[in-house]
Every structure is written in C-alpha cells, then in structure tokens.
Amino acid sequence: QSFLNCHHVSPYSQNPTQHMAAFNSLRAALVLATLTALAVAQSPSPAPVLLGTAGTFAILTKTGISTVPASVVTGDIGVSPVAAAAMTGFGLIADTLSTFSTSAQVTGKAYAASYVSPTPSKMTTAISDMETAYNDAAGRTTPDAKKVNLNAGLISGTTFTAGVYKWGTDVMFSSDIYLSGDANSIFILQTSGNVVAGSGAKVILQADSSGGSTPLASNIVWQVAGFLDAGTTSHLEGVFLVKTNAAFKTGSSLNGRILAQTACTLDASTITQPSN
C-alpha cells in the first residue's frame, strides 16, 4: 500500500533556478576553455626586449666601428670602452667641447668613452644596457616546439609570425625571408651560432591576413651568440644584439640597430635606425 502512495519526482523539476545556475556555470567554463585554447593556438607576441639607452644608437660596439666610404648611417654611433680612434674611415670632426664628433657619413653624432664628460658615463650606461638586453633576449623561451630549430637554420623563403624562435645552429638564408604581422607583433630570433644573409637576400616585412600595418623593425630582435654576416646588397630588418662582430659587405643595408659586443664593419653600407 505504501508503494501505491509513492510517486517519482524528477531531480530537474525540484529547483529550476538552481539547475539554470549550474548550466550557466558550465557554459561559462566551456567558453573560458575555448578562449584559452585559441590563445595558445595563436601564440601571442612575447613581451618586447627593452634596450634602455642602447636604443638611442644606430650602431653601438665595444671594440670599434669601421667604414669603407661611403657608408650612410642615420642615427648616432658609439664605442666604449675603447677610444674614438677605434671609429675609422669616418673622418670624424670633434665638436668644440669634445663631447662628441660628427662625420659626413653619419646623420647624427659619434660618441666614445675617450670624449669629455658626461660622455664616458653615457657610454658606460649604454654598453651596460646593451648587455642587459642581450641577456634578456637570450633567456626568452618559446612554448611552441615548431619554433625550435626551424628548418635546421636554413630559412630561405620562410615566413615567420610573431613569437620566439630558437636555433642551436647557424641561421642562414640566400633568398628572401618574410616576417608577417602588424605593428604590435614582437619577433625574437635566437641563435647559439651565427646569422649569415647571402648576397642580395632580403628580410621583407608584410602585413598579416588582417591586411593592416606591417611589423616594425624596432619590434624585431635578433639575438646572435656568434657573428652577423650581411652579404653584398643584402637587406636586413630589426635590432641585432650580437655577441661578437657584425660585418656589412658592399652595398648591404639595415633598417634597425647594430648592438655588437665586439666590432662592426661597414663597406659602403646603409644603416638606418627605426623611426619608432
């Protein structure tokens, strides 16, 4: 008889408000998971590498800058701890206070540790900032395994999107490469070896599928543990943080900066610091 008095009550009819709240919580969790997955898949740009006062120079080195005229440099150049005599081929003319010098090949000023105060302090800080930036760039990690040792360092014809790339080899290209993104895209390209751009090879900046602005040279950082060799008439883009020397062969060019911990050599080359 008690069986006849029983009736079934659906758990979903007991408290509709409670179950609707549970449903909304589940939906929110699914949306969050989807957005997180998309964010990982899109590999957002890393944080920029801060150059400090080193970022006020088109060329900054520790042991010297030489040119086979006539090169064209837009931006300041500087050396430290070596003296101004380590900047050769420029025909430097000291200003009246001997805090900097000028050259017909440089649209900007030339600074050295041997000039009158406050220049030595300025140069010491700039070199320290250069080393800090190098270490920062070298220490970045990449969450994307596809960006580690890409093409074993033979990158001719490759298109890069924003992110951190890492090689344990030399990085070489004999034909054009492409960096695709927008003005907010950050590229960090690390190598434990050298970077060699073949004669006539170019780094080309292009807008991504959104069709907006192109990447900025100031947002492209090459961290090079070895040397940089820019072949004749090659063109590069970005800030090169180079552990040893940077050599620009006849007619080569760069839109960016050379921050080298040994020397930089130019042969009728064009170096233009980024405008932004």
Tab-separated table of C-alpha atoms in Angstrom:
chain	number	residue	atom	x	y	z
A	1	GLN	CA	0.000	0.000	0.000
A	2	SER	CA	2.856	2.303	0.720
A	3	PHE	CA	4.067	1.521	-2.787
A	4	LEU	CA	0.858	2.953	-4.195
A	5	ASN	CA	1.482	6.179	-2.315
A	6	CYS	CA	4.955	6.699	-3.834
A	7	HIS	CA	5.472	8.846	-6.862
A	8	HIS	CA	8.588	9.740	-8.878
A	9	VAL	CA	9.916	13.311	-8.662
A	10	SER	CA	12.396	14.366	-11.370
A	11	PRO	CA	15.547	15.951	-9.950
A	12	TYR	CA	15.288	18.560	-12.721
A	13	SER	CA	11.867	19.751	-11.545
A	14	GLN	CA	12.817	20.303	-7.905
A	15	ASN	CA	14.611	23.668	-8.320
A	16	PRO	CA	14.733	25.095	-11.863
A	17	THR	CA	16.631	28.211	-10.724
A	18	GLN	CA	19.392	26.107	-9.175
A	19	HIS	CA	19.777	23.984	-12.288
A	20	MET	CA	19.816	27.037	-14.572
A	21	ALA	CA	22.652	28.487	-12.476
A	22	ALA	CA	24.567	25.217	-12.817
A	23	PHE	CA	24.017	25.265	-16.581
A	24	ASN	CA	25.287	28.844	-16.856
A	25	SER	CA	28.393	27.973	-14.827
A	26	LEU	CA	29.118	25.047	-17.125
A	27	ARG	CA	28.651	27.212	-20.211
A	28	ALA	CA	30.996	29.878	-18.820
A	29	ALA	CA	33.641	27.228	-18.111
A	30	LEU	CA	33.374	25.903	-21.671
A	31	VAL	CA	33.714	29.416	-23.127
A	32	LEU	CA	36.787	30.078	-20.956
A	33	ALA	CA	38.378	26.792	-22.027
A	34	THR	CA	37.729	27.588	-25.685
A	35	LEU	CA	39.233	31.060	-25.405
A	36	THR	CA	42.272	29.674	-23.613
A	37	ALA	CA	42.812	27.098	-26.343
A	38	LEU	CA	42.529	29.767	-29.019
A	39	ALA	CA	45.027	31.988	-27.202
A	40	VAL	CA	47.561	29.146	-27.091
A	41	ALA	CA	46.992	28.302	-30.734
A	42	GLN	CA	47.515	31.915	-31.807
A	43	SER	CA	50.899	32.134	-29.974
A	44	PRO	CA	50.584	35.737	-28.796
A	45	SER	CA	53.565	38.035	-29.125
A	46	PRO	CA	56.151	37.906	-26.336
A	47	ALA	CA	56.953	40.965	-24.260
A	48	PRO	CA	59.328	43.366	-26.021
A	49	VAL	CA	63.062	43.367	-25.288
A	50	LEU	CA	63.894	46.692	-23.647
A	51	LEU	CA	67.087	48.306	-24.957
A	52	GLY	CA	67.413	51.127	-22.452
A	53	THR	CA	69.830	53.854	-23.549
A	54	ALA	CA	71.431	51.445	-26.039
A	55	GLY	CA	68.276	52.033	-28.057
A	56	THR	CA	69.391	55.599	-28.812
A	57	PHE	CA	72.182	54.313	-31.088
A	58	ALA	CA	72.087	53.070	-34.662
A	59	ILE	CA	75.455	51.361	-34.059
A	60	LEU	CA	76.963	50.653	-30.646
A	61	THR	CA	80.021	48.468	-30.052
A	62	LYS	CA	82.734	47.753	-27.518
A	63	THR	CA	85.812	47.489	-29.744
A	64	GLY	CA	85.273	49.605	-32.843
A	65	ILE	CA	83.304	50.693	-35.903
A	66	SER	CA	84.950	50.928	-39.314
A	67	THR	CA	83.689	52.056	-42.705
A	68	VAL	CA	84.892	51.812	-46.253
A	69	PRO	CA	83.402	55.042	-47.631
A	70	ALA	CA	80.966	55.980	-48.417
A	71	SER	CA	78.569	54.416	-45.965
A	72	VAL	CA	75.381	56.148	-44.851
A	73	VAL	CA	74.363	55.936	-41.189
A	74	THR	CA	71.179	57.577	-39.932
A	75	GLY	CA	71.366	57.795	-36.146
A	76	ASP	CA	74.100	58.041	-33.533
A	77	ILE	CA	77.092	55.728	-33.357
A	78	GLY	CA	79.261	54.993	-30.337
A	79	VAL	CA	82.066	52.910	-28.865
A	80	SER	CA	83.063	52.046	-25.301
A	81	PRO	CA	85.327	51.305	-23.507
A	82	VAL	CA	87.632	51.954	-26.473
A	83	ALA	CA	88.577	55.453	-27.562
A	84	ALA	CA	87.306	57.461	-30.521
A	85	ALA	CA	90.316	56.290	-32.552
A	86	ALA	CA	88.500	52.938	-32.889
A	87	MET	CA	85.944	54.579	-35.203
A	88	THR	CA	87.833	54.533	-38.507
A	89	GLY	CA	87.050	55.696	-42.010
A	90	PHE	CA	84.508	58.283	-40.874
A	91	GLY	CA	86.727	61.377	-40.955
A	92	LEU	CA	85.434	62.403	-37.545
A	93	ILE	CA	85.374	66.072	-36.576
A	94	ALA	CA	85.177	66.777	-32.823
A	95	ASP	CA	82.745	69.410	-31.586
A	96	THR	CA	84.066	72.418	-29.717
A	97	LEU	CA	83.503	70.818	-26.296
A	98	SER	CA	84.856	67.413	-27.379
A	99	THR	CA	81.800	65.611	-26.046
A	100	PHE	CA	81.025	64.086	-29.468
A	101	SER	CA	82.120	64.232	-33.075
A	102	THR	CA	80.442	64.342	-36.470
A	103	SER	CA	81.002	62.757	-39.867
A	104	ALA	CA	79.765	63.353	-43.395
A	105	GLN	CA	78.708	59.685	-43.393
A	106	VAL	CA	76.633	59.947	-40.218
A	107	THR	CA	73.347	61.805	-39.801
A	108	GLY	CA	73.726	62.002	-36.056
A	109	LYS	CA	76.619	62.114	-33.612
A	110	ALA	CA	79.558	59.856	-32.820
A	111	TYR	CA	80.345	59.168	-29.154
A	112	ALA	CA	83.279	57.459	-27.460
A	113	ALA	CA	84.487	56.713	-23.954
A	114	SER	CA	87.501	58.966	-24.546
A	115	TYR	CA	85.436	62.128	-25.027
A	116	VAL	CA	84.862	64.770	-22.362
A	117	SER	CA	82.337	64.289	-19.546
A	118	PRO	CA	79.460	63.470	-19.454
A	119	THR	CA	80.090	61.247	-22.491
A	120	PRO	CA	82.113	58.491	-20.719
A	121	SER	CA	79.279	57.911	-18.232
A	122	LYS	CA	76.731	57.973	-21.041
A	123	MET	CA	78.669	55.306	-22.917
A	124	THR	CA	79.185	53.076	-19.876
A	125	THR	CA	75.435	53.062	-19.266
A	126	ALA	CA	74.643	52.361	-22.917
A	127	ILE	CA	77.017	49.376	-23.038
A	128	SER	CA	75.551	48.006	-19.806
A	129	ASP	CA	72.044	48.374	-21.231
A	130	MET	CA	73.153	46.590	-24.404
A	131	GLU	CA	74.443	43.638	-22.391
A	132	THR	CA	71.264	43.525	-20.309
A	133	ALA	CA	69.128	43.480	-23.462
A	134	TYR	CA	71.257	40.687	-24.937
A	135	ASN	CA	70.837	38.550	-21.823
A	136	ASP	CA	67.101	39.231	-21.751
A	137	ALA	CA	66.668	38.180	-25.381
A	138	ALA	CA	68.870	35.112	-24.903
A	139	GLY	CA	66.839	33.996	-21.896
A	140	ARG	CA	63.435	34.019	-23.584
A	141	THR	CA	61.713	30.674	-24.020
A	142	THR	CA	59.257	29.523	-26.639
A	143	PRO	CA	56.141	27.466	-25.861
A	144	ASP	CA	55.915	26.330	-29.499
A	145	ALA	CA	58.098	23.330	-30.394
A	146	LYS	CA	57.669	24.173	-34.074
A	147	LYS	CA	59.702	27.334	-33.484
A	148	VAL	CA	62.746	25.450	-32.210
A	149	ASN	CA	65.464	24.700	-34.801
A	150	LEU	CA	63.073	25.575	-37.623
A	151	ASN	CA	64.377	24.115	-40.906
A	152	ALA	CA	67.689	23.383	-39.143
A	153	GLY	CA	68.547	27.067	-39.552
A	154	LEU	CA	68.256	27.085	-43.370
A	155	ILE	CA	65.435	29.597	-43.586
A	156	SER	CA	65.411	30.846	-47.208
A	157	GLY	CA	61.836	31.565	-48.278
A	158	THR	CA	60.415	31.095	-44.778
A	159	THR	CA	57.537	33.223	-43.469
A	160	PHE	CA	57.668	33.987	-39.733
A	161	THR	CA	54.799	35.038	-37.491
A	162	ALA	CA	55.194	36.701	-34.097
A	163	GLY	CA	56.887	34.765	-31.317
A	164	VAL	CA	60.190	33.440	-30.013
A	165	TYR	CA	62.319	31.309	-32.355
A	166	LYS	CA	65.358	29.377	-31.170
A	167	TRP	CA	68.185	27.677	-33.060
A	168	GLY	CA	71.158	25.666	-31.866
A	169	THR	CA	72.716	26.120	-35.310
A	170	ASP	CA	73.778	28.916	-37.639
A	171	VAL	CA	70.859	30.754	-39.253
A	172	MET	CA	71.381	31.214	-42.982
A	173	PHE	CA	69.310	32.486	-45.886
A	174	SER	CA	70.343	33.006	-49.510
A	175	SER	CA	66.964	34.296	-50.684
A	176	ASP	CA	64.241	36.473	-49.168
A	177	ILE	CA	62.535	35.704	-45.861
A	178	TYR	CA	59.280	37.234	-44.604
A	179	LEU	CA	58.103	38.491	-41.230
A	180	SER	CA	54.316	38.657	-41.174
A	181	GLY	CA	52.278	40.535	-38.585
A	182	ASP	CA	51.282	44.043	-37.617
A	183	ALA	CA	52.720	46.998	-35.712
A	184	ASN	CA	52.179	45.199	-32.387
A	185	SER	CA	53.851	41.930	-33.389
A	186	ILE	CA	57.029	41.019	-31.477
A	187	PHE	CA	59.651	38.730	-33.011
A	188	ILE	CA	62.626	37.351	-31.059
A	189	LEU	CA	65.023	35.190	-33.070
A	190	GLN	CA	67.724	33.480	-31.010
A	191	THR	CA	70.705	31.523	-32.250
A	192	SER	CA	73.670	29.994	-30.470
A	193	GLY	CA	75.544	30.290	-33.777
A	194	ASN	CA	75.896	32.925	-36.490
A	195	VAL	CA	73.487	34.728	-38.810
A	196	VAL	CA	74.516	34.771	-42.468
A	197	ALA	CA	72.494	36.619	-45.109
A	198	GLY	CA	73.564	35.762	-48.639
A	199	SER	CA	74.224	38.303	-51.380
A	200	GLY	CA	71.008	40.025	-52.396
A	201	ALA	CA	68.902	38.270	-49.743
A	202	LYS	CA	66.314	40.429	-48.025
A	203	VAL	CA	64.189	40.442	-44.881
A	204	ILE	CA	60.741	41.588	-46.002
A	205	LEU	CA	58.065	42.870	-43.622
A	206	GLN	CA	54.490	42.156	-44.618
A	207	ALA	CA	51.033	42.650	-43.146
A	208	ASP	CA	49.255	39.548	-41.886
A	209	SER	CA	45.838	38.353	-43.040
A	210	SER	CA	44.149	41.300	-41.309
A	211	GLY	CA	45.604	43.486	-44.049
A	212	GLY	CA	46.628	46.255	-41.658
A	213	SER	CA	50.060	47.627	-40.774
A	214	THR	CA	53.321	45.758	-41.235
A	215	PRO	CA	55.655	44.745	-38.376
A	216	LEU	CA	58.048	47.380	-37.015
A	217	ALA	CA	61.810	46.929	-37.197
A	218	SER	CA	62.018	48.055	-33.569
A	219	ASN	CA	59.890	45.024	-32.572
A	220	ILE	CA	62.217	42.524	-34.254
A	221	VAL	CA	65.175	41.343	-32.156
A	222	TRP	CA	67.902	39.004	-33.353
A	223	GLN	CA	69.997	37.573	-30.515
A	224	VAL	CA	73.164	36.220	-32.090
A	225	ALA	CA	75.728	34.367	-29.965
A	226	GLY	CA	78.214	34.304	-32.840
A	227	PHE	CA	78.671	36.850	-35.636
A	228	LEU	CA	76.459	38.572	-38.196
A	229	ASP	CA	77.477	38.493	-41.868
A	230	ALA	CA	75.345	40.598	-44.212
A	231	GLY	CA	76.224	39.703	-47.800
A	232	THR	CA	76.636	42.188	-50.635
A	233	THR	CA	73.431	44.138	-51.402
A	234	SER	CA	71.515	42.187	-48.752
A	235	HIS	CA	68.881	43.989	-46.674
A	236	LEU	CA	68.072	43.256	-43.028
A	237	GLU	CA	65.362	44.417	-40.635
A	238	GLY	CA	65.459	44.571	-36.852
A	239	VAL	CA	67.676	45.077	-33.842
A	240	PHE	CA	70.754	42.849	-33.890
A	241	LEU	CA	72.139	42.022	-30.458
A	242	VAL	CA	75.406	40.374	-31.466
A	243	LYS	CA	77.830	38.743	-29.052
A	244	THR	CA	80.818	39.140	-31.377
A	245	ASN	CA	81.128	41.180	-34.588
A	246	ALA	CA	78.771	42.406	-37.291
A	247	ALA	CA	80.042	42.701	-40.876
A	248	PHE	CA	78.106	44.531	-43.588
A	249	LYS	CA	79.513	43.841	-47.034
A	250	THR	CA	79.411	46.105	-50.083
A	251	GLY	CA	76.027	47.695	-50.663
A	252	SER	CA	74.286	45.917	-47.789
A	253	SER	CA	71.703	47.707	-45.657
A	254	LEU	CA	69.819	47.523	-42.388
A	255	ASN	CA	66.659	49.147	-41.122
A	256	GLY	CA	67.298	48.707	-37.410
A	257	ARG	CA	70.211	48.799	-34.975
A	258	ILE	CA	73.538	47.052	-34.543
A	259	LEU	CA	74.438	46.493	-30.889
A	260	ALA	CA	77.609	44.403	-31.014
A	261	GLN	CA	79.834	43.329	-28.159
A	262	THR	CA	82.953	43.443	-30.325
A	263	ALA	CA	83.076	45.408	-33.605
A	264	CYS	CA	81.016	46.468	-36.607
A	265	THR	CA	82.440	46.855	-40.122
A	266	LEU	CA	80.712	48.670	-42.967
A	267	ASP	CA	81.571	48.622	-46.664
A	268	ALA	CA	79.584	51.305	-48.486
A	269	SER	CA	76.640	50.171	-46.371
A	270	THR	CA	73.446	51.892	-45.259
A	271	ILE	CA	72.289	51.691	-41.636
A	272	THR	CA	69.032	53.433	-40.732
A	273	GLN	CA	67.739	53.429	-37.179
A	274	PRO	CA	63.981	52.768	-36.833
A	275	SER	CA	61.764	55.833	-36.790
A	276	ASN	CA	59.647	54.384	-33.972
